[in-house]
PDB file of C-alpha atoms in Angstrom:
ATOM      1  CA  UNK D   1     103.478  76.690  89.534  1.00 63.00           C
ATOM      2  CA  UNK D   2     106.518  78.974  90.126  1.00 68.00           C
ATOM      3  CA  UNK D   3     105.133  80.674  92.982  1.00 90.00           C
ATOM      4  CA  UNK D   4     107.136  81.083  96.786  1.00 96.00           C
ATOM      5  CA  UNK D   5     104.819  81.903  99.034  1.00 97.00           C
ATOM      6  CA  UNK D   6     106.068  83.744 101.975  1.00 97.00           C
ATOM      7  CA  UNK D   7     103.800  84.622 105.296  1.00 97.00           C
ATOM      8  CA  UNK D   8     103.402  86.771 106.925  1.00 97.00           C
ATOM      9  CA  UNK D   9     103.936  89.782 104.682  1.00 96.00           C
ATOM     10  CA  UNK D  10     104.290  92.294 107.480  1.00 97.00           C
ATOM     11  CA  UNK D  11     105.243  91.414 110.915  1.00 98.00           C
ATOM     12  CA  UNK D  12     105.931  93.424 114.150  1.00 97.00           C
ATOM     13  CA  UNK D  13     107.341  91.773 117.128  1.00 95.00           C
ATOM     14  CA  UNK D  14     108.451  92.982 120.387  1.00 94.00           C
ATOM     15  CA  UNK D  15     112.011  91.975 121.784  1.00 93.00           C
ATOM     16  CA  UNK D  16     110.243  89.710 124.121  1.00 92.00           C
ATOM     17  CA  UNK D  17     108.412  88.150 121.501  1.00 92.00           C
ATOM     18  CA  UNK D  18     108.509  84.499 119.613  1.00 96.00           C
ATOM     19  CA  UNK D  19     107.618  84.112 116.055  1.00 97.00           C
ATOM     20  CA  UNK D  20     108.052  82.528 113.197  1.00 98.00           C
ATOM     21  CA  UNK D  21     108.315  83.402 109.426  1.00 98.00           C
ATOM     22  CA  UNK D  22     106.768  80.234 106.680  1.00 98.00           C
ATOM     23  CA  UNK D  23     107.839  79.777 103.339  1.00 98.00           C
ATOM     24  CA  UNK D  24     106.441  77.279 100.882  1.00 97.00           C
ATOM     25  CA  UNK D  25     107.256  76.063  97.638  1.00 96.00           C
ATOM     26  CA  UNK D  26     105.642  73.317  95.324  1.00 91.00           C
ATOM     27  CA  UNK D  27     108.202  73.549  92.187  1.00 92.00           C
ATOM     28  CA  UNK D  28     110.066  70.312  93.708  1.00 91.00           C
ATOM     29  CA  UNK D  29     113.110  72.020  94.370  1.00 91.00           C
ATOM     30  CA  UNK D  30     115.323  70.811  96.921  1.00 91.00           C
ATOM     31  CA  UNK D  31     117.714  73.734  97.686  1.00 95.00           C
ATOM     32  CA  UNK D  32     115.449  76.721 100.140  1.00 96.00           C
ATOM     33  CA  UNK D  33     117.971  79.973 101.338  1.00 97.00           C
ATOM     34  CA  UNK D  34     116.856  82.439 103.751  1.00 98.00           C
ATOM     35  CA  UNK D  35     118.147  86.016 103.037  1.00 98.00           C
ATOM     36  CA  UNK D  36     117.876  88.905 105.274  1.00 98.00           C
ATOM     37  CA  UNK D  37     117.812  92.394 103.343  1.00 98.00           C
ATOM     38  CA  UNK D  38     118.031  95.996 105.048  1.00 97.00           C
ATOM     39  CA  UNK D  39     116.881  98.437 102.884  1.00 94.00           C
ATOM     40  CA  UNK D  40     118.720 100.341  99.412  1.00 92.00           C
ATOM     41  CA  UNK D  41     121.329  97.102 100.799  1.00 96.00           C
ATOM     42  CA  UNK D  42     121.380  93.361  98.768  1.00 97.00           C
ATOM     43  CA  UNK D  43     120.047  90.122 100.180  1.00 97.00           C
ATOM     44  CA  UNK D  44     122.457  88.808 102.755  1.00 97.00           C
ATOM     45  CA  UNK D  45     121.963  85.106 102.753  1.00 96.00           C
ATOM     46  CA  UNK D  46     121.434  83.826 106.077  1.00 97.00           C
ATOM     47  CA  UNK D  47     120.829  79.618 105.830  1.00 97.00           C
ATOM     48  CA  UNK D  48     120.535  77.269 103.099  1.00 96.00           C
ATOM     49  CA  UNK D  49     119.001  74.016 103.048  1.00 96.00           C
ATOM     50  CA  UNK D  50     119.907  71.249 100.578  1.00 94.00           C
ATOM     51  CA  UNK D  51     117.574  67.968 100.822  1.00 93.00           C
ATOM     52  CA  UNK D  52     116.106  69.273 104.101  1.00 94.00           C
ATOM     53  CA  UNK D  53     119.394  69.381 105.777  1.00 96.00           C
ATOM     54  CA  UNK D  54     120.860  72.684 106.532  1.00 96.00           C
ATOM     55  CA  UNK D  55     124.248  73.178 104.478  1.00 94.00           C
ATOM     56  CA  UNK D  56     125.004  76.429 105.064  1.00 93.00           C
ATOM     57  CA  UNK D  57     124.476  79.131 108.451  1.00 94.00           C
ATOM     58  CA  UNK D  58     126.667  82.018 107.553  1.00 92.00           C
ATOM     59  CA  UNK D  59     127.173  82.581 110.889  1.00 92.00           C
ATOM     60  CA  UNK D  60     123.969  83.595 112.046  1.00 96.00           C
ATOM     61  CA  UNK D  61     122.910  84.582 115.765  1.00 96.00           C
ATOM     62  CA  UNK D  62     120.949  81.442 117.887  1.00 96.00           C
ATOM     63  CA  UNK D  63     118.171  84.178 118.118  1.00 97.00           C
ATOM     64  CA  UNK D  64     117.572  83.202 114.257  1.00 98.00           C
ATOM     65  CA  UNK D  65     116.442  79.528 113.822  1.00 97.00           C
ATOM     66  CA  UNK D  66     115.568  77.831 110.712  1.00 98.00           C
ATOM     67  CA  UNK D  67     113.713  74.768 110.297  1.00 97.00           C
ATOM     68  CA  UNK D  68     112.861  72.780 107.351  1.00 96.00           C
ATOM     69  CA  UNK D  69     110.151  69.894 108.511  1.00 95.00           C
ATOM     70  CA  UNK D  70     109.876  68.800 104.494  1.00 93.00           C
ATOM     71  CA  UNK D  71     110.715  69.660 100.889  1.00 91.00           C
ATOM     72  CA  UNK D  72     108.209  72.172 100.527  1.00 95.00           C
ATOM     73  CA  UNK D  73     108.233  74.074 103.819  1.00 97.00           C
ATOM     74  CA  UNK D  74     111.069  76.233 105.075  1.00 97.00           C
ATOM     75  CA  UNK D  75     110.323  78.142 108.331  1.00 98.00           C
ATOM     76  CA  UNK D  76     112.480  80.777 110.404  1.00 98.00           C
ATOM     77  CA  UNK D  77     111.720  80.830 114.102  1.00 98.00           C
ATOM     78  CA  UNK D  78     112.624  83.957 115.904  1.00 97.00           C
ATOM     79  CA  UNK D  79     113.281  85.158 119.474  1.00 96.00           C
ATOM     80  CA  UNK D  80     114.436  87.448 121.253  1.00 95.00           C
ATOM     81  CA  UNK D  81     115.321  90.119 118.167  1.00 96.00           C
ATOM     82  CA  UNK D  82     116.635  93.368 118.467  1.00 96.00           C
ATOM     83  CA  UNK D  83     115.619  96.580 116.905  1.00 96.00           C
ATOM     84  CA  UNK D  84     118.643  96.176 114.444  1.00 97.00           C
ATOM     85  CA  UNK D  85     117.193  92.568 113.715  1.00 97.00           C
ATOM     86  CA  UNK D  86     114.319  94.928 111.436  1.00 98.00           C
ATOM     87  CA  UNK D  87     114.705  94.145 107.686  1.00 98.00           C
ATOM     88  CA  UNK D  88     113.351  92.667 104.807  1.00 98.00           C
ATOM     89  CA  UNK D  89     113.207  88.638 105.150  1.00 98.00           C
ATOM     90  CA  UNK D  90     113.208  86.984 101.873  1.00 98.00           C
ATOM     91  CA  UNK D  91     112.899  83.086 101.120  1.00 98.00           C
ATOM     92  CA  UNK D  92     114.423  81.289  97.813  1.00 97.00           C
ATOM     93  CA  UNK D  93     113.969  78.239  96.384  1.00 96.00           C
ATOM     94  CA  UNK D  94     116.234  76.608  94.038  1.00 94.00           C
ATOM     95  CA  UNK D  95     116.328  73.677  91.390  1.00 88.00           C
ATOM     96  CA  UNK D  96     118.969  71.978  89.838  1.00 84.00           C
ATOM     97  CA  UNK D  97     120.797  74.215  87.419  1.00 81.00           C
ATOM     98  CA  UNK D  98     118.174  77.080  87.732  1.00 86.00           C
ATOM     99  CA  UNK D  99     117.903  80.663  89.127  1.00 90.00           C
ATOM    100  CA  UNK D 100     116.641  81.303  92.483  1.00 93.00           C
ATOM    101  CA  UNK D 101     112.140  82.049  92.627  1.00 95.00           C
ATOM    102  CA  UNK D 102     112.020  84.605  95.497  1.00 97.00           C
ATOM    103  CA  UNK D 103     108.685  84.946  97.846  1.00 96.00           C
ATOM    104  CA  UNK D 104     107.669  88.695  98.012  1.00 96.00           C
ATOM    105  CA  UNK D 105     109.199  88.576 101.341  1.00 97.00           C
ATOM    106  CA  UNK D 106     108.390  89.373 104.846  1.00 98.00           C
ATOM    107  CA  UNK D 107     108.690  93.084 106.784  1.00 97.00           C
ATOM    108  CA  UNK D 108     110.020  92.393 110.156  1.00 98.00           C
ATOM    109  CA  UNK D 109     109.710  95.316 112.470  1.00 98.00           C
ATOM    110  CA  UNK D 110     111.107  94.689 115.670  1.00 97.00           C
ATOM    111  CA  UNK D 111     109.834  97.343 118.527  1.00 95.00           C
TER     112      UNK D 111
ATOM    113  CA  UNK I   1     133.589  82.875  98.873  1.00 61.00           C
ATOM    114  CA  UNK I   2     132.836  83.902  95.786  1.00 69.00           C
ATOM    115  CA  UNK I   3     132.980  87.531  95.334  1.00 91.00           C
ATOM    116  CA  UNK I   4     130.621  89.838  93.364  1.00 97.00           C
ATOM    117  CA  UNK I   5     131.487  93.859  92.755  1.00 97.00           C
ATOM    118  CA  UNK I   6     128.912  95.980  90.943  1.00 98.00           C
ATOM    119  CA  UNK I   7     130.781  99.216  90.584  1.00 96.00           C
ATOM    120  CA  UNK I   8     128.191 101.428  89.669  1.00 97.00           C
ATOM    121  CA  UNK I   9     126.204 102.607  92.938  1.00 97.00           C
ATOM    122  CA  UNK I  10     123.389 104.843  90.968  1.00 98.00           C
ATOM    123  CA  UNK I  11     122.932 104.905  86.919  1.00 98.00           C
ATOM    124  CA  UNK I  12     120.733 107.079  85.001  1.00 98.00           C
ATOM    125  CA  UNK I  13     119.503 106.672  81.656  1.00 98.00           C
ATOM    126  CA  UNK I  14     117.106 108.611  79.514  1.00 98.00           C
ATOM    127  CA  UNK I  15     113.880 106.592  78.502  1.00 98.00           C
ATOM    128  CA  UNK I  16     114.460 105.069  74.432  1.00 98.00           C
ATOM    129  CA  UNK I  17     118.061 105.417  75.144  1.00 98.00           C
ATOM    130  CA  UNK I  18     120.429 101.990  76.053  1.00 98.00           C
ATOM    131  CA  UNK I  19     122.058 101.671  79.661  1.00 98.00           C
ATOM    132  CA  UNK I  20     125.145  99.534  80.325  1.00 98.00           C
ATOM    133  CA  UNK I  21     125.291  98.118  83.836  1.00 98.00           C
ATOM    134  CA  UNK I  22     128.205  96.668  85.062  1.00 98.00           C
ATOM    135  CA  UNK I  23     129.709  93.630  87.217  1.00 98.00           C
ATOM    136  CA  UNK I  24     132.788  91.445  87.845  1.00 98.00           C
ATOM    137  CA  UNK I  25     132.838  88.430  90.100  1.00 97.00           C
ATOM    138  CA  UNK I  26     135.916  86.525  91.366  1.00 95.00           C
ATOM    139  CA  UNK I  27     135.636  82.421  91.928  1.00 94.00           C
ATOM    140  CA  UNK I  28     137.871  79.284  90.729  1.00 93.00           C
ATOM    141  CA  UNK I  29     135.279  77.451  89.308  1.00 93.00           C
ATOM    142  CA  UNK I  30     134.281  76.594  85.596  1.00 92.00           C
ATOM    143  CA  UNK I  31     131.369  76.012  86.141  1.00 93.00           C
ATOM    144  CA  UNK I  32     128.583  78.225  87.816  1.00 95.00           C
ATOM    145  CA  UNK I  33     125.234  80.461  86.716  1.00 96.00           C
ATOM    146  CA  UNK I  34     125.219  84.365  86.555  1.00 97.00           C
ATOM    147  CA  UNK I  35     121.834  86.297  86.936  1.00 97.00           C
ATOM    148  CA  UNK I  36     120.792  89.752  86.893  1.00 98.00           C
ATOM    149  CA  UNK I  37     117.715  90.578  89.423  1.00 98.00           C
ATOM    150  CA  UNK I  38     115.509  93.599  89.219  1.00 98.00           C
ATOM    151  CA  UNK I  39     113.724  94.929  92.374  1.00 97.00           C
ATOM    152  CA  UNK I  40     111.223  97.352  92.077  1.00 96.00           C
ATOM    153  CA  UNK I  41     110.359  99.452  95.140  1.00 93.00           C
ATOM    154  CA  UNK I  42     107.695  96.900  95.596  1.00 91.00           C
ATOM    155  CA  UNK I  43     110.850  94.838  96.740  1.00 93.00           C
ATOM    156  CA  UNK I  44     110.249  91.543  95.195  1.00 94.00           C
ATOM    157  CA  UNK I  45     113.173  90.012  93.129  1.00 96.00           C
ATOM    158  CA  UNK I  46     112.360  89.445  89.519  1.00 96.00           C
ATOM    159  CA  UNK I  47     114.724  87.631  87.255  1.00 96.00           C
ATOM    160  CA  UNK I  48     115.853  89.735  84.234  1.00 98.00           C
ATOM    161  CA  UNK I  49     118.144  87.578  82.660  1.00 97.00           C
ATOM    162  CA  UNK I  50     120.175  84.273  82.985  1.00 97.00           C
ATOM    163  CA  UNK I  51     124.252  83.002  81.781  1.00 97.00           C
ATOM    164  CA  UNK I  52     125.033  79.517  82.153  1.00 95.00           C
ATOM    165  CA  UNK I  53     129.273  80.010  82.195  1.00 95.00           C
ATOM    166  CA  UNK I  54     129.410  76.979  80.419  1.00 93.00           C
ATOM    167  CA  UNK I  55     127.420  78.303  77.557  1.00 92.00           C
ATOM    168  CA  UNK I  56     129.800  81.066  75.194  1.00 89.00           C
ATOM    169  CA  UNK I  57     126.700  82.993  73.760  1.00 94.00           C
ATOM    170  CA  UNK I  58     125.459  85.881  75.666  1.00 96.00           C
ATOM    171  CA  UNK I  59     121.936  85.654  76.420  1.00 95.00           C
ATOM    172  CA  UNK I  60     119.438  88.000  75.329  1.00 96.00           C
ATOM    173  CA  UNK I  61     115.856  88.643  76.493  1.00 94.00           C
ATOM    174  CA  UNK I  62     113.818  90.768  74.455  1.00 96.00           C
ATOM    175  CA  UNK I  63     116.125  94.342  75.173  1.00 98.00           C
ATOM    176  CA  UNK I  64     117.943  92.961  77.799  1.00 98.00           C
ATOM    177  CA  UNK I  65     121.298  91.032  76.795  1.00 98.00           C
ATOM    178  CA  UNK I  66     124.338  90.505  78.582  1.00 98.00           C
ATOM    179  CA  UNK I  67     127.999  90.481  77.507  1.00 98.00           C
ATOM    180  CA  UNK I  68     129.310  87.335  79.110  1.00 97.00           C
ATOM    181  CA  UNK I  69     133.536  87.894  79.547  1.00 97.00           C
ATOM    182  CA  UNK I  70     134.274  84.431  81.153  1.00 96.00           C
ATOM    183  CA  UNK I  71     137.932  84.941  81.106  1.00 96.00           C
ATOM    184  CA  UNK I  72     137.787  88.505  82.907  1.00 96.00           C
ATOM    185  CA  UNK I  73     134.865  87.443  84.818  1.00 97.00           C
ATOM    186  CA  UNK I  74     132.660  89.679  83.529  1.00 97.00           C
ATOM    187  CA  UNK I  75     129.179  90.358  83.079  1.00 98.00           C
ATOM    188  CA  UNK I  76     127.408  93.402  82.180  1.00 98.00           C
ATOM    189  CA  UNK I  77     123.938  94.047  81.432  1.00 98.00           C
ATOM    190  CA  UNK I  78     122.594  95.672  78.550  1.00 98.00           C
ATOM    191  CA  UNK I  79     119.416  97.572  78.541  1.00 98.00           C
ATOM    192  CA  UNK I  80     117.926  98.634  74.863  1.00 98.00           C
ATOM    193  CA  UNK I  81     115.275 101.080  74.756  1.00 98.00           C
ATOM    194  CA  UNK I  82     115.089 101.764  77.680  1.00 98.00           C
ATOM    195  CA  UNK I  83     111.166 102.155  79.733  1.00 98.00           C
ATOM    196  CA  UNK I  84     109.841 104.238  82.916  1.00 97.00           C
ATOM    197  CA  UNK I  85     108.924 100.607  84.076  1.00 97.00           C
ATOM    198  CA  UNK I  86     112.510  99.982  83.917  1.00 98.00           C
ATOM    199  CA  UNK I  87     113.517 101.986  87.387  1.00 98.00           C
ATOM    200  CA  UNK I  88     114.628  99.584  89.862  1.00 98.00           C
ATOM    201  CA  UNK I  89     117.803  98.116  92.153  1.00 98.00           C
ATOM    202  CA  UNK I  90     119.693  95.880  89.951  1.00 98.00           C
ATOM    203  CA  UNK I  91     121.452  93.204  90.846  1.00 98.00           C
ATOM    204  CA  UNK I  92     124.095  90.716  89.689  1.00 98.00           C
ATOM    205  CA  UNK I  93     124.473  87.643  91.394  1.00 97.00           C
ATOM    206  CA  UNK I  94     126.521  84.386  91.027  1.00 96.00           C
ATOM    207  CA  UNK I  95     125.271  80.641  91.833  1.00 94.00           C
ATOM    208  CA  UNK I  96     127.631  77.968  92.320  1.00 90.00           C
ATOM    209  CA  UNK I  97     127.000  75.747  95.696  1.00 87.00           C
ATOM    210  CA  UNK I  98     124.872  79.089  97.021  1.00 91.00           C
ATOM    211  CA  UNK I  99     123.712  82.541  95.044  1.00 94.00           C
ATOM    212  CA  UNK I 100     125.628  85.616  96.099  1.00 94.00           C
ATOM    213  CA  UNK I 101     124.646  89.238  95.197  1.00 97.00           C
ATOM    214  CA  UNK I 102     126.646  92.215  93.948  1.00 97.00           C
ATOM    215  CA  UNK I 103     125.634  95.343  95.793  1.00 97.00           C
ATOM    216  CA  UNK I 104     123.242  96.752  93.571  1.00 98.00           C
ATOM    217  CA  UNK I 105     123.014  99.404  91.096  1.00 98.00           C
ATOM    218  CA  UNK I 106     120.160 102.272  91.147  1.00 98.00           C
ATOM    219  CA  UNK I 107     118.771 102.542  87.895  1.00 98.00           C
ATOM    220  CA  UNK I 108     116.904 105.643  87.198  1.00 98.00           C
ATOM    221  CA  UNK I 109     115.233 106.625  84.003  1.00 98.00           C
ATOM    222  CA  UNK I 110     114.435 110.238  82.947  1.00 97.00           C
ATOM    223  CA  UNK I 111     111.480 110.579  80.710  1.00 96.00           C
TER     224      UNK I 111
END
């Protein structure tokens, strides 16, 4: 099974709003990224989690929180977003010495 | 960070004809992994073809191949006869300790 499975697949949200974007893998990797992507633009990576410990937050705002409660799960709370916050969310997971398996991503809309 | 520069905003290729994409990447490491993504308008990232910079022969995938240039840190993308099913964003990225994307090139294919 080399499938990512990313949900929702659309989302709208309201500035006021909490949510929260899942991602789930079952390849045993132990390397998940989060990448925000704004259209004809590449993935930005946002966070990175190695062995459920987050390695990397390129500077990312607090509204943006990842979580990783086990190997397989990757999650990306959000709250209080701003209309600019509106992109294309996509979750990766990685294994040792391989490419990155993308999820088809989640539409954020934020109204 | 590691840096990755695709050149080549838009290309355009007519369909049976071969396409050369191009990108250059700047790190200080030996060893690392180069990819090439496609993204369809449907937006999910689909692995074209891998480079392991440890390994000197280019890889190939059925008409896809790459010419691997460790020493310039290069790494283009060759397209052979080229298909309609072929339009997409391309993109180069690198994967050391995280995977880092070029800015993409527009491939467009004329029947």
């Amino acid at each position: 099974d080399t499938e990512v499975t990313q949900t929702p697949k659309h989302l709208v949200m309201g500035m006021t709003n909490k949510k929260s974007l899942k991602c789930e893998q079952h390849m045993g990797h132990r390397a998940m990224y989060w990448y925000k992507q704004k259209a004809k633009k590449p993935p930005e990576l946002m966070f990175v989690y190695s062995y459920e410990k987050l390695s990397i937050n390129e500077s990312v705002p607090s509204r943006f929180s990842p979580e990783c409660p086990n190997s397989s799960l990757l999650n990306l709370h959000l709250h209080a977003l701003q209309p600019e916050d509106s992109a294309l969310y996509l979750c990766a997971s990685i294994g040792f010495r391989t490419e990155a398996f993308f999820g088809q991503g989640t539409r954020l809309t934020v109204v | 960070a590691q840096t990755v520069t695709q050149s080549q905003p838009e290309m355009s290729v007519q369909e049976a004809e071969t396409v050369t994409l191009s990108c250059t990447y700047d790190t200080s490491e030996s060893d690392y992994y180069l990819f090439w993504y496609k993204q369809p308008p449907s937006r999910q990232m689909i692995l074209v073809i891998r480079q392991e910079a440890y390994k000197q022969q280019n890889a190939t995938e059925n008409r896809f191949s790459v010419n691997f240039q460790k020493a310039a840190k290069s790494f283009s993308l060759k397209i052979s006869d080229s298909q309609l099913g072929d339009a997409a964003m391309y993109f180069c990225a690198y994967r050391r300790d995280d995977m880092r994307f070029g800015a993409g090139t527009r491939l467009t294919v004329k029947p």
